[in-house]
Amino acid sequence: MSLKELNIADGEFDMMKYYSIGMKLDDVVKDKEQEQVILENIRRCSNIVGKWFKVVFWHVKLTEQECKDFVKRNEHLLFEINTKITKRFINVWFLIDSKNEKSHGRYRFEGDILNGIVEYLKIINHMKKRDG
């Protein structure tokens, strides 16, 4: 596969080539119990989608230390799945947007993260049934 086919820009893969799911890290870390439920659901998504899965967390108001603490708490799971943590927003295939921000994804869910993951899985399961 050539670099042109992979659509590499700025040294990164185009997130639209993955069945990537994006969410705001600020919303994930605000409740530690909820954080674990969200991450277990992300693991489930990764197991269903396989090698084409990627989760993108972007943050707005978190400090570097808060991001490091999140990684340290969850490093076992974050290294098990394809993960990207960034300060700038990256276009993703499926966006979960709780604050109606000006961000883009092929599919977009406005609401809380857990309901967004449920909708993501509905689309993935529909596509799997459709494609056999």
PDB file of N, CA, C and O in Angstrom, residues 39-72:
ATOM      1  N   LEU A  39     -14.133   3.268  29.423  1.00  0.00           N
ATOM      2  CA  LEU A  39     -12.968   2.573  28.861  1.00  0.00           C
ATOM      3  C   LEU A  39     -13.258   1.095  28.596  1.00  0.00           C
ATOM      4  O   LEU A  39     -12.777   0.543  27.597  1.00  0.00           O
ATOM      5  N   GLU A  40     -14.042   0.466  29.440  1.00  0.00           N
ATOM      6  CA  GLU A  40     -14.414  -0.933  29.177  1.00  0.00           C
ATOM      7  C   GLU A  40     -15.291  -1.034  27.925  1.00  0.00           C
ATOM      8  O   GLU A  40     -15.174  -1.980  27.151  1.00  0.00           O
ATOM      9  N   ASN A  41     -16.142  -0.050  27.711  1.00  0.00           N
ATOM     10  CA  ASN A  41     -16.962  -0.030  26.498  1.00  0.00           C
ATOM     11  C   ASN A  41     -16.101   0.244  25.265  1.00  0.00           C
ATOM     12  O   ASN A  41     -16.370  -0.300  24.185  1.00  0.00           O
ATOM     13  N   ILE A  42     -15.080   1.064  25.407  1.00  0.00           N
ATOM     14  CA  ILE A  42     -14.151   1.307  24.296  1.00  0.00           C
ATOM     15  C   ILE A  42     -13.398   0.017  23.966  1.00  0.00           C
ATOM     16  O   ILE A  42     -13.195  -0.310  22.799  1.00  0.00           O
ATOM     17  N   ARG A  43     -13.005  -0.737  24.987  1.00  0.00           N
ATOM     18  CA  ARG A  43     -12.347  -2.028  24.748  1.00  0.00           C
ATOM     19  C   ARG A  43     -13.281  -2.957  23.971  1.00  0.00           C
ATOM     20  O   ARG A  43     -12.847  -3.646  23.049  1.00  0.00           O
ATOM     21  N   ARG A  44     -14.534  -2.952  24.336  1.00  0.00           N
ATOM     22  CA  ARG A  44     -15.526  -3.771  23.629  1.00  0.00           C
ATOM     23  C   ARG A  44     -15.613  -3.364  22.159  1.00  0.00           C
ATOM     24  O   ARG A  44     -15.652  -4.209  21.264  1.00  0.00           O
ATOM     25  N   CYS A  45     -15.617  -2.060  21.904  1.00  0.00           N
ATOM     26  CA  CYS A  45     -15.627  -1.568  20.518  1.00  0.00           C
ATOM     27  C   CYS A  45     -14.402  -2.068  19.765  1.00  0.00           C
ATOM     28  O   CYS A  45     -14.508  -2.527  18.623  1.00  0.00           O
ATOM     29  N   SER A  46     -13.256  -1.993  20.395  1.00  0.00           N
ATOM     30  CA  SER A  46     -12.010  -2.430  19.772  1.00  0.00           C
ATOM     31  C   SER A  46     -12.063  -3.917  19.433  1.00  0.00           C
ATOM     32  O   SER A  46     -11.622  -4.336  18.360  1.00  0.00           O
ATOM     33  N   ASN A  47     -12.607  -4.713  20.332  1.00  0.00           N
ATOM     34  CA  ASN A  47     -12.711  -6.152  20.083  1.00  0.00           C
ATOM     35  C   ASN A  47     -13.654  -6.460  18.923  1.00  0.00           C
ATOM     36  O   ASN A  47     -13.413  -7.391  18.158  1.00  0.00           O
ATOM     37  N   ILE A  48     -14.704  -5.685  18.786  1.00  0.00           N
ATOM     38  CA  ILE A  48     -15.673  -5.913  17.708  1.00  0.00           C
ATOM     39  C   ILE A  48     -15.115  -5.441  16.365  1.00  0.00           C
ATOM     40  O   ILE A  48     -15.222  -6.147  15.360  1.00  0.00           O
ATOM     41  N   VAL A  49     -14.510  -4.261  16.331  1.00  0.00           N
ATOM     42  CA  VAL A  49     -14.031  -3.682  15.076  1.00  0.00           C
ATOM     43  C   VAL A  49     -12.717  -4.319  14.629  1.00  0.00           C
ATOM     44  O   VAL A  49     -12.503  -4.550  13.445  1.00  0.00           O
ATOM     45  N   GLY A  50     -11.831  -4.563  15.562  1.00  0.00           N
ATOM     46  CA  GLY A  50     -10.550  -5.174  15.216  1.00  0.00           C
ATOM     47  C   GLY A  50      -9.484  -4.147  14.882  1.00  0.00           C
ATOM     48  O   GLY A  50      -9.466  -3.048  15.436  1.00  0.00           O
ATOM     49  N   LYS A  51      -8.609  -4.486  13.922  1.00  0.00           N
ATOM     50  CA  LYS A  51      -7.424  -3.665  13.657  1.00  0.00           C
ATOM     51  C   LYS A  51      -7.749  -2.292  13.095  1.00  0.00           C
ATOM     52  O   LYS A  51      -6.899  -1.408  13.099  1.00  0.00           O
ATOM     53  N   TRP A  52      -8.951  -2.069  12.602  1.00  0.00           N
ATOM     54  CA  TRP A  52      -9.314  -0.773  12.021  1.00  0.00           C
ATOM     55  C   TRP A  52      -9.925   0.177  13.050  1.00  0.00           C
ATOM     56  O   TRP A  52     -10.413   1.233  12.708  1.00  0.00           O
ATOM     57  N   PHE A  53      -9.865  -0.198  14.326  1.00  0.00           N
ATOM     58  CA  PHE A  53     -10.419   0.647  15.390  1.00  0.00           C
ATOM     59  C   PHE A  53      -9.346   1.600  15.919  1.00  0.00           C
ATOM     60  O   PHE A  53      -8.181   1.236  16.051  1.00  0.00           O
ATOM     61  N   LYS A  54      -9.759   2.811  16.224  1.00  0.00           N
ATOM     62  CA  LYS A  54      -8.882   3.780  16.884  1.00  0.00           C
ATOM     63  C   LYS A  54      -9.752   4.703  17.726  1.00  0.00           C
ATOM     64  O   LYS A  54     -10.806   5.131  17.288  1.00  0.00           O
ATOM     65  N   VAL A  55      -9.305   4.996  18.936  1.00  0.00           N
ATOM     66  CA  VAL A  55      -9.991   5.970  19.777  1.00  0.00           C
ATOM     67  C   VAL A  55      -9.105   7.206  19.878  1.00  0.00           C
ATOM     68  O   VAL A  55      -7.893   7.102  20.050  1.00  0.00           O
ATOM     69  N   VAL A  56      -9.728   8.369  19.718  1.00  0.00           N
ATOM     70  CA  VAL A  56      -9.015   9.643  19.800  1.00  0.00           C
ATOM     71  C   VAL A  56      -9.621  10.447  20.943  1.00  0.00           C
ATOM     72  O   VAL A  56     -10.817  10.720  20.955  1.00  0.00           O
ATOM     73  N   PHE A  57      -8.788  10.777  21.905  1.00  0.00           N
ATOM     74  CA  PHE A  57      -9.186  11.652  23.002  1.00  0.00           C
ATOM     75  C   PHE A  57      -8.527  13.001  22.765  1.00  0.00           C
ATOM     76  O   PHE A  57      -7.315  13.067  22.593  1.00  0.00           O
ATOM     77  N   TRP A  58      -9.314  14.062  22.738  1.00  0.00           N
ATOM     78  CA  TRP A  58      -8.706  15.390  22.693  1.00  0.00           C
ATOM     79  C   TRP A  58      -9.123  16.125  23.950  1.00  0.00           C
ATOM     80  O   TRP A  58     -10.156  15.833  24.543  1.00  0.00           O
ATOM     81  N   HIS A  59      -8.263  17.018  24.383  1.00  0.00           N
ATOM     82  CA  HIS A  59      -8.571  17.742  25.618  1.00  0.00           C
ATOM     83  C   HIS A  59      -8.464  19.237  25.389  1.00  0.00           C
ATOM     84  O   HIS A  59      -7.763  19.706  24.513  1.00  0.00           O
ATOM     85  N   VAL A  60      -9.206  19.968  26.226  1.00  0.00           N
ATOM     86  CA  VAL A  60      -9.256  21.415  26.099  1.00  0.00           C
ATOM     87  C   VAL A  60      -8.690  22.084  27.341  1.00  0.00           C
ATOM     88  O   VAL A  60      -7.808  22.922  27.250  1.00  0.00           O
ATOM     89  N   LYS A  61      -9.201  21.697  28.496  1.00  0.00           N
ATOM     90  CA  LYS A  61      -8.821  22.393  29.727  1.00  0.00           C
ATOM     91  C   LYS A  61      -8.014  21.540  30.697  1.00  0.00           C
ATOM     92  O   LYS A  61      -7.787  21.946  31.823  1.00  0.00           O
ATOM     93  N   LEU A  62      -7.572  20.365  30.282  1.00  0.00           N
ATOM     94  CA  LEU A  62      -6.800  19.518  31.180  1.00  0.00           C
ATOM     95  C   LEU A  62      -5.340  19.944  31.179  1.00  0.00           C
ATOM     96  O   LEU A  62      -4.805  20.374  30.154  1.00  0.00           O
ATOM     97  N   THR A  63      -4.709  19.804  32.321  1.00  0.00           N
ATOM     98  CA  THR A  63      -3.280  20.090  32.410  1.00  0.00           C
ATOM     99  C   THR A  63      -2.494  18.872  31.917  1.00  0.00           C
ATOM    100  O   THR A  63      -3.048  17.773  31.789  1.00  0.00           O
ATOM    101  N   GLU A  64      -1.231  19.086  31.693  1.00  0.00           N
ATOM    102  CA  GLU A  64      -0.365  17.978  31.279  1.00  0.00           C
ATOM    103  C   GLU A  64      -0.361  16.887  32.351  1.00  0.00           C
ATOM    104  O   GLU A  64      -0.384  15.692  32.041  1.00  0.00           O
ATOM    105  N   GLN A  65      -0.352  17.292  33.621  1.00  0.00           N
ATOM    106  CA  GLN A  65      -0.340  16.321  34.717  1.00  0.00           C
ATOM    107  C   GLN A  65      -1.625  15.502  34.754  1.00  0.00           C
ATOM    108  O   GLN A  65      -1.589  14.296  34.995  1.00  0.00           O
ATOM    109  N   GLU A  66      -2.768  16.127  34.517  1.00  0.00           N
ATOM    110  CA  GLU A  66      -4.037  15.396  34.495  1.00  0.00           C
ATOM    111  C   GLU A  66      -4.044  14.363  33.363  1.00  0.00           C
ATOM    112  O   GLU A  66      -4.538  13.247  33.546  1.00  0.00           O
ATOM    113  N   CYS A  67      -3.478  14.711  32.238  1.00  0.00           N
ATOM    114  CA  CYS A  67      -3.379  13.764  31.114  1.00  0.00           C
ATOM    115  C   CYS A  67      -2.453  12.605  31.464  1.00  0.00           C
ATOM    116  O   CYS A  67      -2.770  11.445  31.196  1.00  0.00           O
ATOM    117  N   LYS A  68      -1.320  12.913  32.096  1.00  0.00           N
ATOM    118  CA  LYS A  68      -0.384  11.869  32.508  1.00  0.00           C
ATOM    119  C   LYS A  68      -1.022  10.946  33.542  1.00  0.00           C
ATOM    120  O   LYS A  68      -0.817   9.727  33.499  1.00  0.00           O
ATOM    121  N   ASP A  69      -1.785  11.510  34.463  1.00  0.00           N
ATOM    122  CA  ASP A  69      -2.475  10.699  35.475  1.00  0.00           C
ATOM    123  C   ASP A  69      -3.488   9.757  34.826  1.00  0.00           C
ATOM    124  O   ASP A  69      -3.611   8.593  35.213  1.00  0.00           O
ATOM    125  N   PHE A  70      -4.205  10.252  33.822  1.00  0.00           N
ATOM    126  CA  PHE A  70      -5.161   9.420  33.095  1.00  0.00           C
ATOM    127  C   PHE A  70      -4.441   8.250  32.419  1.00  0.00           C
ATOM    128  O   PHE A  70      -4.883   7.099  32.519  1.00  0.00           O
ATOM    129  N   VAL A  71      -3.332   8.533  31.774  1.00  0.00           N
ATOM    130  CA  VAL A  71      -2.571   7.479  31.094  1.00  0.00           C
ATOM    131  C   VAL A  71      -2.043   6.470  32.110  1.00  0.00           C
ATOM    132  O   VAL A  71      -2.132   5.260  31.900  1.00  0.00           O
ATOM    133  N   LYS A  72      -1.527   6.958  33.234  1.00  0.00           N
ATOM    134  CA  LYS A  72      -0.986   6.062  34.257  1.00  0.00           C
ATOM    135  C   LYS A  72      -2.074   5.158  34.842  1.00  0.00           C
ATOM    136  O   LYS A  72      -1.856   3.964  35.028  1.00  0.00           O
TER     137      LYS A  72
END
